[in-house]
Short mmCIF file of N, CA and C in Angstrom, two decimals:
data_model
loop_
_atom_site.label_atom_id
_atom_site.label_comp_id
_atom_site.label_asym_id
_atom_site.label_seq_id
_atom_site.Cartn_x
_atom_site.Cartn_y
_atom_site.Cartn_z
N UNK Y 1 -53.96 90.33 1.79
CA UNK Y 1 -55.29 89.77 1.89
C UNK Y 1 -56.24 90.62 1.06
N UNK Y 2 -57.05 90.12 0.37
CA UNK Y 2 -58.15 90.44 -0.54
C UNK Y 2 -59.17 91.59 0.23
N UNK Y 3 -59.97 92.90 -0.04
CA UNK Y 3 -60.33 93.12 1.01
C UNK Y 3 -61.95 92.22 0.75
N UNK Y 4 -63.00 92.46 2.07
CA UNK Y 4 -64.22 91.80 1.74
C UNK Y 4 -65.06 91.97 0.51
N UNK Y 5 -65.09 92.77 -0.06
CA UNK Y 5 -65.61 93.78 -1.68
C UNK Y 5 -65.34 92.87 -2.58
N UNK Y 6 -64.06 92.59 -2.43
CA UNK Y 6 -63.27 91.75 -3.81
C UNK Y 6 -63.06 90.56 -3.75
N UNK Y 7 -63.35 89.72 -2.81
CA UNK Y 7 -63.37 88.27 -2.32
C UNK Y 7 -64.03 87.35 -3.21
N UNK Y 8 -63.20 86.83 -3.88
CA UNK Y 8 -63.76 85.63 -4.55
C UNK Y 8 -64.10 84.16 -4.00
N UNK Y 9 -65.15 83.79 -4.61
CA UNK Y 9 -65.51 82.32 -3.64
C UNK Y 9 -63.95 81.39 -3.74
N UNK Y 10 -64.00 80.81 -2.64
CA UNK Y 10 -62.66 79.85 -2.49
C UNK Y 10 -62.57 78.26 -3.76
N UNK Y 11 -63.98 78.50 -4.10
CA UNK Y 11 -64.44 77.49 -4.94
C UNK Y 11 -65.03 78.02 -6.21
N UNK Y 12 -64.57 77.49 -7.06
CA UNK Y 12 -65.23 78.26 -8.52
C UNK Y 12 -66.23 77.89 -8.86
N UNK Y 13 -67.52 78.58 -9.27
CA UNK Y 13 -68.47 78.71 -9.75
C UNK Y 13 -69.12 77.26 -10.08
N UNK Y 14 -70.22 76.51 -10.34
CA UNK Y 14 -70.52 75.78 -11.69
C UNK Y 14 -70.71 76.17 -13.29
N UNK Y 15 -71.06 75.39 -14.01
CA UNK Y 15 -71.17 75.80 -15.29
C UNK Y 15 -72.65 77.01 -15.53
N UNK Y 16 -73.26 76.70 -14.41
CA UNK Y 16 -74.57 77.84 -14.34
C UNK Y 16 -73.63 79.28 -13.38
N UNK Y 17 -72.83 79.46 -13.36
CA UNK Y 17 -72.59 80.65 -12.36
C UNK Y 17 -72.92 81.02 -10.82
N UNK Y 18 -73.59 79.85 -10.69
CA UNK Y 18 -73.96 79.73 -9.03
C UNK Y 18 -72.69 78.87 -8.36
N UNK Y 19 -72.38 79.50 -7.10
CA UNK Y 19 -70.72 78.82 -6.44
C UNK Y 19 -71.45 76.98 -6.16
N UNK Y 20 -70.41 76.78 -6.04
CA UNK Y 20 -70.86 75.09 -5.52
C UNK Y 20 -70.96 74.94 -4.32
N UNK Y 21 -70.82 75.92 -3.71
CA UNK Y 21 -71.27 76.16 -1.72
C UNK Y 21 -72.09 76.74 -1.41
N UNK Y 22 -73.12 76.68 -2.15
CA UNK Y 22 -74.40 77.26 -2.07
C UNK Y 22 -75.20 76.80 -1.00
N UNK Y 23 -75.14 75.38 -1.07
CA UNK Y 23 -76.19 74.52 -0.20
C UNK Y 23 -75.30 73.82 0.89
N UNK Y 24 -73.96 74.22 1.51
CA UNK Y 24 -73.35 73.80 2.63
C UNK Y 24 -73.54 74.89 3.98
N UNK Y 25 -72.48 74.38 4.66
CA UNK Y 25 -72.12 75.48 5.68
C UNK Y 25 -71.22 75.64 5.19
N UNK Y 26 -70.81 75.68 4.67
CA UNK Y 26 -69.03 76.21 4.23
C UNK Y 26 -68.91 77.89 3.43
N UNK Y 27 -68.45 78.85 4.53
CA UNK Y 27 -68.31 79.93 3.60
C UNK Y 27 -67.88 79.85 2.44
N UNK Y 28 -69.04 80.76 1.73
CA UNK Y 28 -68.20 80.75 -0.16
C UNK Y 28 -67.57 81.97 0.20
N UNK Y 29 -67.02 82.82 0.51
CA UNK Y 29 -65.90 83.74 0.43
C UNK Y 29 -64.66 83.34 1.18
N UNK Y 30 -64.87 82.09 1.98
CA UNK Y 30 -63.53 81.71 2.19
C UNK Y 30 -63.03 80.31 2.47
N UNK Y 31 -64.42 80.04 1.88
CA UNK Y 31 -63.61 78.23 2.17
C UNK Y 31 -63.87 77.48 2.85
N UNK Y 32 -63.96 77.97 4.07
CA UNK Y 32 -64.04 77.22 5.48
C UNK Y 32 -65.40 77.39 5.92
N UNK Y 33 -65.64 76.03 6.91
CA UNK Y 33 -66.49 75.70 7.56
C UNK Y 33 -66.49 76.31 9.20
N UNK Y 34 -67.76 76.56 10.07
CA UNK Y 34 -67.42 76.52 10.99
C UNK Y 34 -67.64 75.36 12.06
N UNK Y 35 -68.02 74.45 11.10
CA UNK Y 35 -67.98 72.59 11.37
C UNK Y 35 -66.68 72.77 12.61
N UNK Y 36 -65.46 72.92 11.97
CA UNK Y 36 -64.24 72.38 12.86
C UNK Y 36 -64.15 73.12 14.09
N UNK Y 37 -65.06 74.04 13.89
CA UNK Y 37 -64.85 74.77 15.36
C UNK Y 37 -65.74 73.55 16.72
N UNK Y 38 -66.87 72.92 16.58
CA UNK Y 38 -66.81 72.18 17.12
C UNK Y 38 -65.87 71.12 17.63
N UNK Y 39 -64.96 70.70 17.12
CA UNK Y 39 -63.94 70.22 18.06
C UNK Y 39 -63.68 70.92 18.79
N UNK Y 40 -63.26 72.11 19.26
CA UNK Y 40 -62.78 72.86 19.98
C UNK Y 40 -64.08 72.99 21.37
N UNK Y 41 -65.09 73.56 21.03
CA UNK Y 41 -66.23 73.83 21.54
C UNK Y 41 -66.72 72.35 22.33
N UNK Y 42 -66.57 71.22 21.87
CA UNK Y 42 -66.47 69.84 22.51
C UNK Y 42 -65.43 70.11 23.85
N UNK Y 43 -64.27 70.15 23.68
CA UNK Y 43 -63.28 70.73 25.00
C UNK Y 43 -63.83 71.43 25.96
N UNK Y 44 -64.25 72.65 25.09
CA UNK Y 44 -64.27 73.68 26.14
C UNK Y 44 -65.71 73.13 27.14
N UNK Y 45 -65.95 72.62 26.71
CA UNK Y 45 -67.66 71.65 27.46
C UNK Y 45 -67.41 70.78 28.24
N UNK Y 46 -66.23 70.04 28.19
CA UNK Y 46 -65.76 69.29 28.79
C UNK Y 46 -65.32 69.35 30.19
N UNK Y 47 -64.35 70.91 29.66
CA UNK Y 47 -63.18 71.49 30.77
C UNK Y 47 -64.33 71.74 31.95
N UNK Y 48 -65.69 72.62 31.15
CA UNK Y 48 -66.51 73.75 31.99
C UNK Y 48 -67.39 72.41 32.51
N UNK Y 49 -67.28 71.69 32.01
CA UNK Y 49 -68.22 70.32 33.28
C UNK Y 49 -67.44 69.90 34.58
N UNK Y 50 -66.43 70.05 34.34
CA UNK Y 50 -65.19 69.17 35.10
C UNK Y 50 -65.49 69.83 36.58
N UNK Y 51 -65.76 71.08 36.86
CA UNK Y 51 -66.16 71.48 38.33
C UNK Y 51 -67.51 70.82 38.91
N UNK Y 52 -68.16 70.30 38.42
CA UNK Y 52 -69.50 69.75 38.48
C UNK Y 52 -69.46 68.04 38.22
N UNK Y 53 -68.69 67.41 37.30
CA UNK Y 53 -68.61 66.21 36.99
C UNK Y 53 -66.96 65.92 36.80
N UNK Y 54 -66.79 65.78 37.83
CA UNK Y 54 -64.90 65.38 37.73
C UNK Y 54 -64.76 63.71 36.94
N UNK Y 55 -65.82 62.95 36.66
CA UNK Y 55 -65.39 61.89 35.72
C UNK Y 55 -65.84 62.29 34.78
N UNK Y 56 -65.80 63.48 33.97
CA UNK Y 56 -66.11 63.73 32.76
C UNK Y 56 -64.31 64.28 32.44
N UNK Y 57 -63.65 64.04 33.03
CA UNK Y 57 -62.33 63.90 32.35
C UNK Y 57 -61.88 62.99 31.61
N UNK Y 58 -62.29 61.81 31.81
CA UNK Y 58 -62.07 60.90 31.14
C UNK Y 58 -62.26 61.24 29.31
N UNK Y 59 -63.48 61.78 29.21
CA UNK Y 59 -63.44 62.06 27.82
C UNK Y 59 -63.23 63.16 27.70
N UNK Y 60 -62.85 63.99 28.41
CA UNK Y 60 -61.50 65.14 28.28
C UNK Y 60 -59.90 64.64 27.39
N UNK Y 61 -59.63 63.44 28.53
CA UNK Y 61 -58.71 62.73 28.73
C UNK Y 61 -58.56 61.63 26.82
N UNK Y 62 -59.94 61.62 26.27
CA UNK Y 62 -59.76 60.96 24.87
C UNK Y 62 -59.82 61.75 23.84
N UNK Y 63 -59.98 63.38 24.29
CA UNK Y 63 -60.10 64.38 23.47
C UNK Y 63 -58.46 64.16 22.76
N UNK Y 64 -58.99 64.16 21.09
CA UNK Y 64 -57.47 64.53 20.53
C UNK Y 64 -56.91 65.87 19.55
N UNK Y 65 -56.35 66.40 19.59
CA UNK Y 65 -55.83 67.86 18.76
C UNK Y 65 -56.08 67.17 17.45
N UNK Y 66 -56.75 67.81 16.49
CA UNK Y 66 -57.09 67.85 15.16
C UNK Y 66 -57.14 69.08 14.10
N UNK Y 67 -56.06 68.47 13.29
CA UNK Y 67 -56.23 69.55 12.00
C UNK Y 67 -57.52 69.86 11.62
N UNK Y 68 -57.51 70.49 10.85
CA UNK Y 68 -58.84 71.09 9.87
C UNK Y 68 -59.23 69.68 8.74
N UNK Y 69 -58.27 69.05 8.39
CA UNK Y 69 -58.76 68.67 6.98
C UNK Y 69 -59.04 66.81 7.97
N UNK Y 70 -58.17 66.47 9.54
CA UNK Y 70 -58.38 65.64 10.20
C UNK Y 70 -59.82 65.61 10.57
N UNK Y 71 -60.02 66.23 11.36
CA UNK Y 71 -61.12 66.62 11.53
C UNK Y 71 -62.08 66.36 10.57
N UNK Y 72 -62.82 66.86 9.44
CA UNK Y 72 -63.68 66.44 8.55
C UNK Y 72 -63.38 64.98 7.59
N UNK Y 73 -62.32 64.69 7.63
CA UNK Y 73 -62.03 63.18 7.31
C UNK Y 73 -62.47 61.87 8.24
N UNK Y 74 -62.74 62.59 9.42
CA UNK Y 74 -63.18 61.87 10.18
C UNK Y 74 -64.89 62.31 10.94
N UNK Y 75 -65.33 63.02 9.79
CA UNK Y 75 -66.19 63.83 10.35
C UNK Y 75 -67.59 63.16 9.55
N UNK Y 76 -68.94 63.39 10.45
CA UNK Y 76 -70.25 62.56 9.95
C UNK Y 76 -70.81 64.22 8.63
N UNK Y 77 -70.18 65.13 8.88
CA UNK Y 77 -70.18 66.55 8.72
C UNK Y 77 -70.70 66.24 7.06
N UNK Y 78 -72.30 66.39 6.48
CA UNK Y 78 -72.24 65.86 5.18
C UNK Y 78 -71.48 66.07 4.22
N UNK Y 79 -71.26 67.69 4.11
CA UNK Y 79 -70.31 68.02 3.46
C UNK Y 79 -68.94 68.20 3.21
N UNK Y 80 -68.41 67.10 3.73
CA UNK Y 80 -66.47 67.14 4.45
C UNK Y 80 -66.18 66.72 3.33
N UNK Y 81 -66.30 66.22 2.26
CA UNK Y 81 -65.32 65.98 1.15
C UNK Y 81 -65.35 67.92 0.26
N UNK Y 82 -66.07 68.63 0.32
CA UNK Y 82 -66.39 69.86 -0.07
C UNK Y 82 -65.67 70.89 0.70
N UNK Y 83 -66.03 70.39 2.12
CA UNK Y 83 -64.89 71.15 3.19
C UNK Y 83 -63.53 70.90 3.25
N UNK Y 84 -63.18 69.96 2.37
CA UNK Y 84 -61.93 69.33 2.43
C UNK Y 84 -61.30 70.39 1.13
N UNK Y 85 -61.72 70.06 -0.19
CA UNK Y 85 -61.38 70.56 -1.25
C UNK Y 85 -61.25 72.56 -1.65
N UNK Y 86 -62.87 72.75 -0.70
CA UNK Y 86 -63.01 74.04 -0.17
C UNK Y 86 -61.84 74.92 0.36
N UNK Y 87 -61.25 74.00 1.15
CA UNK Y 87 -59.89 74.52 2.26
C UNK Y 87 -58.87 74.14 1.50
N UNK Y 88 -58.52 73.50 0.74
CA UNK Y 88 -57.37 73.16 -0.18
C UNK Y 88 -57.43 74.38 -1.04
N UNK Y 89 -58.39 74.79 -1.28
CA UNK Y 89 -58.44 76.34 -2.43
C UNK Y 89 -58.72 77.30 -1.53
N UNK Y 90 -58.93 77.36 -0.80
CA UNK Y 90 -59.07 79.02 -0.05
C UNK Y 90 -57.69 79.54 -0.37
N UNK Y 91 -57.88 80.50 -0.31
CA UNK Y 91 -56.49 82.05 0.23
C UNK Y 91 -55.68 81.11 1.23
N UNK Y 92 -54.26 80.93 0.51
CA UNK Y 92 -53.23 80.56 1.95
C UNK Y 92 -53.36 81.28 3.10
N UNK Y 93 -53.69 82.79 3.33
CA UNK Y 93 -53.36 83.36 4.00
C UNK Y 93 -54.26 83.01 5.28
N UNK Y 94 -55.53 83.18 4.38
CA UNK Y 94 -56.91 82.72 5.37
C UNK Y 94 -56.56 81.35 6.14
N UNK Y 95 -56.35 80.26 5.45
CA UNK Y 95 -55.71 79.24 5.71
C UNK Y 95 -54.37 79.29 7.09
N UNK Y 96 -53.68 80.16 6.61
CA UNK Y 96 -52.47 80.42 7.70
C UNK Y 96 -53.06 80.42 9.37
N UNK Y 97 -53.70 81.93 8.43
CA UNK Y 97 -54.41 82.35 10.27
C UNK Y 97 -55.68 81.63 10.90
N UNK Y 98 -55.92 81.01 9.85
CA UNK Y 98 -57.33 79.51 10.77
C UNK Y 98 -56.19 78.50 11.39
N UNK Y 99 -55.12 78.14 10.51
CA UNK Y 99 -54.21 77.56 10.94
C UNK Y 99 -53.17 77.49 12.27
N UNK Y 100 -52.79 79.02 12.27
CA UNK Y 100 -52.18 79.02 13.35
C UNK Y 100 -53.07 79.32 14.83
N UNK Y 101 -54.48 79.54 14.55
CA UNK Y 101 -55.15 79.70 15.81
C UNK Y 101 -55.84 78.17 16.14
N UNK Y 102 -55.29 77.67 15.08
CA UNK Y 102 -56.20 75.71 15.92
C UNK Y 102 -55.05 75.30 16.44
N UNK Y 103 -53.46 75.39 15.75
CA UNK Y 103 -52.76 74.89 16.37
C UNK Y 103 -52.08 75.28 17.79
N UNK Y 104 -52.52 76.63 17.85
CA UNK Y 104 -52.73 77.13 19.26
C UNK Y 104 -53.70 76.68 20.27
N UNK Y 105 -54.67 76.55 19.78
CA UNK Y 105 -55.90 76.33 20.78
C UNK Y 105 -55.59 74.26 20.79
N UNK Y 106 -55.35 73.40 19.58
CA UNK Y 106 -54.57 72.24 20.34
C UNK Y 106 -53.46 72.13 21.21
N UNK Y 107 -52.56 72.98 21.16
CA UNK Y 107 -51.59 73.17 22.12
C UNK Y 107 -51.92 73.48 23.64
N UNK Y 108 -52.54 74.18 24.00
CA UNK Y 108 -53.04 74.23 25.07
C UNK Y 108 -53.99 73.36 25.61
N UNK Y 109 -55.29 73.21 24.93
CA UNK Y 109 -55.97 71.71 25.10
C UNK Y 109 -54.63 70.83 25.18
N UNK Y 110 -53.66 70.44 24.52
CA UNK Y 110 -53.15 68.96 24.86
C UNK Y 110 -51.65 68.97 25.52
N UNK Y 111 -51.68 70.52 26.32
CA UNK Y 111 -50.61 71.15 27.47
C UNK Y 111 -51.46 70.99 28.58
N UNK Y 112 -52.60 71.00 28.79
CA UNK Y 112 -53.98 70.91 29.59
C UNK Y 112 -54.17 69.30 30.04
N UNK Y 113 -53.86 68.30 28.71
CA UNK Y 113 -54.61 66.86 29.15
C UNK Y 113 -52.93 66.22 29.51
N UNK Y 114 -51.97 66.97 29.69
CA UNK Y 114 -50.69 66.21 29.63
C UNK Y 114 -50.79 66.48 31.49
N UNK Y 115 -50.98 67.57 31.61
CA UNK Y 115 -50.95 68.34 33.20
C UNK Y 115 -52.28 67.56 34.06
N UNK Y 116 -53.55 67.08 33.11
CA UNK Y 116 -54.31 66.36 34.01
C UNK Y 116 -54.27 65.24 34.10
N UNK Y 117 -53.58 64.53 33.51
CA UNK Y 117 -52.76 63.23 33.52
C UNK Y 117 -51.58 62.97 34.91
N UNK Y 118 -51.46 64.02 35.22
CA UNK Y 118 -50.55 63.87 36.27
C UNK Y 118 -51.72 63.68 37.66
N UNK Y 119 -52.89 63.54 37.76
CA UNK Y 119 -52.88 63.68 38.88
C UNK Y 119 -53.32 64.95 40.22
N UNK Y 120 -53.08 65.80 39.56
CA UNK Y 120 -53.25 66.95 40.28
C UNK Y 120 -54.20 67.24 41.21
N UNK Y 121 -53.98 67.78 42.85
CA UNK Y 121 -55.08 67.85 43.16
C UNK Y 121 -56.40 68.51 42.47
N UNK Y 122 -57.48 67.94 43.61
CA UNK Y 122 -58.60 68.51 42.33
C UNK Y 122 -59.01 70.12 42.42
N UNK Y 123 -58.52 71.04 43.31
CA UNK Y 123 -59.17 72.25 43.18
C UNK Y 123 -57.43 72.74 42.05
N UNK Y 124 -56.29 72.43 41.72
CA UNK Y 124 -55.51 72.68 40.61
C UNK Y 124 -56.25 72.33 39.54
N UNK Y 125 -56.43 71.34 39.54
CA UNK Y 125 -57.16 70.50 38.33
C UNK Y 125 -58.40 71.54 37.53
N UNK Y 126 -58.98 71.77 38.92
CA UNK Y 126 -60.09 72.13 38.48
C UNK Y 126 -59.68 74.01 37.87
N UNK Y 127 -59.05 74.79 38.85
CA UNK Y 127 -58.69 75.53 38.10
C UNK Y 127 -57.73 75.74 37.15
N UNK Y 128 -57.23 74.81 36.39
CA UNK Y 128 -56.44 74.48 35.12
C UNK Y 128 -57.71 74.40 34.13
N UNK Y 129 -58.66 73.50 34.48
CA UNK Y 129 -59.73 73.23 33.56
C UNK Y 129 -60.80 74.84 33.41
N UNK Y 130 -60.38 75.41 34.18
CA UNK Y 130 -61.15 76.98 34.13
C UNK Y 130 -60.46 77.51 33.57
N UNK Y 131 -59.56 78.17 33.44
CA UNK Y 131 -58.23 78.56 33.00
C UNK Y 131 -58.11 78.40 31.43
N UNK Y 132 -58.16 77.25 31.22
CA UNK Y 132 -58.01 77.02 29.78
C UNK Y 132 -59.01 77.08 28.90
N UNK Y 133 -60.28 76.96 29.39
CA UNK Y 133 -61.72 77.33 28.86
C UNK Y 133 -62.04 78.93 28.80
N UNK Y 134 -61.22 79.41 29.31
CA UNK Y 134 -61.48 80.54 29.19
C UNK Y 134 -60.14 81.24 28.24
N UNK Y 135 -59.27 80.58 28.23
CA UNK Y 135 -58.26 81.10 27.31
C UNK Y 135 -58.85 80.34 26.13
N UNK Y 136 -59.53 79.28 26.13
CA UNK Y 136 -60.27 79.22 24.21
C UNK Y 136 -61.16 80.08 23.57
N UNK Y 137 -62.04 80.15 24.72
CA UNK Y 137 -63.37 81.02 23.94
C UNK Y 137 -62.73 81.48 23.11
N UNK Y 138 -62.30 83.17 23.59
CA UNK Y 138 -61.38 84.33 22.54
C UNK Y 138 -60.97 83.76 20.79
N UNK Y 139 -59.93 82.70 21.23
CA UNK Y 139 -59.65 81.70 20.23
C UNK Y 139 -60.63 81.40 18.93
N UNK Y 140 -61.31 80.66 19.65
CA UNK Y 140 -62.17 80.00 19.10
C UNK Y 140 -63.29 81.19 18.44
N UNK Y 141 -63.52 82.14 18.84
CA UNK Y 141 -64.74 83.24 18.31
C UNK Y 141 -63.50 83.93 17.04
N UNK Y 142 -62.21 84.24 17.14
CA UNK Y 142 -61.18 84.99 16.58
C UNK Y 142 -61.61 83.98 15.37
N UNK Y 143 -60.82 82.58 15.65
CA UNK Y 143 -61.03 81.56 14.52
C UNK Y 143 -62.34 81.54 13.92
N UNK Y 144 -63.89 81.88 14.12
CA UNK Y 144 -64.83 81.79 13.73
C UNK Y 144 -65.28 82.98 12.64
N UNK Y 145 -64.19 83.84 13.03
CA UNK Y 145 -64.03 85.02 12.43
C UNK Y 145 -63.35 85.20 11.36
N UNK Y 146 -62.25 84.53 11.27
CA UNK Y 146 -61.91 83.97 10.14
C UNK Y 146 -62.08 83.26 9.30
N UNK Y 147 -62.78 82.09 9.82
CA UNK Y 147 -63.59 81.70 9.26
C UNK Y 147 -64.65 82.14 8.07
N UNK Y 148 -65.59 83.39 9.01
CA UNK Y 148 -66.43 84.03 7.84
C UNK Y 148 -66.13 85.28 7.98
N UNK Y 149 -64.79 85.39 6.95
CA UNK Y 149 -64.19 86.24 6.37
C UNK Y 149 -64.19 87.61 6.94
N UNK Y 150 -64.22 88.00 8.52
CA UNK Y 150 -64.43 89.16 8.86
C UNK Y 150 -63.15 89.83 8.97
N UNK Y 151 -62.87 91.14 8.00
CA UNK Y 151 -61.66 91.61 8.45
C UNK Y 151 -60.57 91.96 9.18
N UNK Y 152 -61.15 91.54 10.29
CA UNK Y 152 -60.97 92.32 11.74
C UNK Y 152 -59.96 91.33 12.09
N UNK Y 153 -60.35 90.02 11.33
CA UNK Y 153 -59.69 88.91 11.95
C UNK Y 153 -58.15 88.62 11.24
N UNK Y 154 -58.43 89.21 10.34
CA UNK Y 154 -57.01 89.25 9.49
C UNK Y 154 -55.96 88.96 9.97
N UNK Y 155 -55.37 89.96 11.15
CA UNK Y 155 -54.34 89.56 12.18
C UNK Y 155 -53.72 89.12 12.56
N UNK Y 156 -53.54 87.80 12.82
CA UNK Y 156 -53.09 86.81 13.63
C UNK Y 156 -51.72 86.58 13.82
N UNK Y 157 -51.62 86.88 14.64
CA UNK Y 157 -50.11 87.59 15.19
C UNK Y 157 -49.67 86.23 16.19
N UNK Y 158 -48.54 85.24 15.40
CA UNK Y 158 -48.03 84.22 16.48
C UNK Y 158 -47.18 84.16 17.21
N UNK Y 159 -46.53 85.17 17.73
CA UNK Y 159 -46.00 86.01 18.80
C UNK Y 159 -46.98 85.41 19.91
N UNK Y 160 -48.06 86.06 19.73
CA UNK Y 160 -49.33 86.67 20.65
C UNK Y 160 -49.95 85.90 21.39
N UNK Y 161 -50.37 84.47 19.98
CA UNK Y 161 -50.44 83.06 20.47
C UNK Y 161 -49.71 82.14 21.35
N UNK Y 162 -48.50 82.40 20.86
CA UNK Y 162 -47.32 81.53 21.84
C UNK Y 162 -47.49 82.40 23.33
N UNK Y 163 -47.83 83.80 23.19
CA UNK Y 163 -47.86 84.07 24.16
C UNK Y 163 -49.00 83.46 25.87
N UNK Y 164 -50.06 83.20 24.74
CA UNK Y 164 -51.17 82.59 25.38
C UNK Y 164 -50.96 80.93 26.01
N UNK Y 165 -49.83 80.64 24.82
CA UNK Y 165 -50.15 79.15 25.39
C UNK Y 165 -48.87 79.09 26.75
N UNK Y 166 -48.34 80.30 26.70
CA UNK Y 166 -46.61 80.17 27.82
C UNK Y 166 -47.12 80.70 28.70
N UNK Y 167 -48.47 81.67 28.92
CA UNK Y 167 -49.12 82.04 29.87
C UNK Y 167 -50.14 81.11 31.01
N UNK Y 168 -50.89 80.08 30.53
CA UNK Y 168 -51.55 79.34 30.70
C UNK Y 168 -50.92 78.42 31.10
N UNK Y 169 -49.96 77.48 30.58
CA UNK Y 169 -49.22 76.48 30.78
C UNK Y 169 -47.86 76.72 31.78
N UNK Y 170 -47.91 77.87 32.36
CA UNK Y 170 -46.50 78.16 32.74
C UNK Y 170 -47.25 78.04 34.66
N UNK Y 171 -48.50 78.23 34.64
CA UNK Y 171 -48.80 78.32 35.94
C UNK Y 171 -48.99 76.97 36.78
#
């Protein structure tokens, strides 16, 4: 990985030398938006209503796991054809580890809506829906981090992840 010093925009320049992600949300040092983190952040709103509004499962229940490039294809997000192309050129690597922490954090969201589909009484229910909102945050701030390019986030160890989702889902 590039360190932060030497980071080139994920998108090349225009013919004036100014990046072409000037005027988005989309980090120019790495590509990515933190647009897609709202899907996630939608869930976790969901889960954390569910002790207070138990028919707000239902649109728990229509929540669906989405890629990065799903996500803004289907997104009102102005700039998703930019976020699209943006993330097609970033650093694989950056890419990897945004990658493997959404497909973690869908895994559990949709290990979460398979288990509330069953039925469960509601104080399980309800602490499943605690449980898993609190195993995203972390996630989701890690991924935001990668997002804008903070070193720290480099990491992403999928060991660590699997570990999270066999922890959560195993109870």
């Amino acid at each position: 990985m590039k360190s932060r010093e030497n980071v080139e925009p994920a998108v090349p320049a225009s013919a004036d030398g100014s990046a072409r992600l000037d005027d988005t949300n989309i980090n120019p040092a790495t590509g990515l938006a933190t647009d897609y983190l709202n899907h996630f952040n939608e869930a976790v709103m969901l889960l954390e209503m569910f002790a207070s509004c138990p028919d707000c499962i239902d649109d728990f229940l229509a929540w669906k796991p989405k890629s990065y490039r799903q996500h803004f294809d289907g997104s009102r997000f102005k700039d998703r054809q930019a976020a699209i192309i943006a993330y097609e050129a970033a650093d694989p690597e950056v890419r990897k580890n945004l990658d493997a922490l959404a497909n973690t954090m869908n895994a559990l969201l949709e290990g979460t809506r398979v288990a509330m589909r069953l039925n469960l009484p509601r104080a399980k229910s309800r602490n499943l829906a605690d449980r898993t909102a609190r195993a995203l945050k972390p996630l989701i701030a890690h991924a935001g981090a990668v997002i804008n390019g903070d070193p720290a986030a480099e990491d992403v160890q999928p060991e660590v992840l699997q570990a999270t989702i066999d922890a959560l889902l195993k109870r």
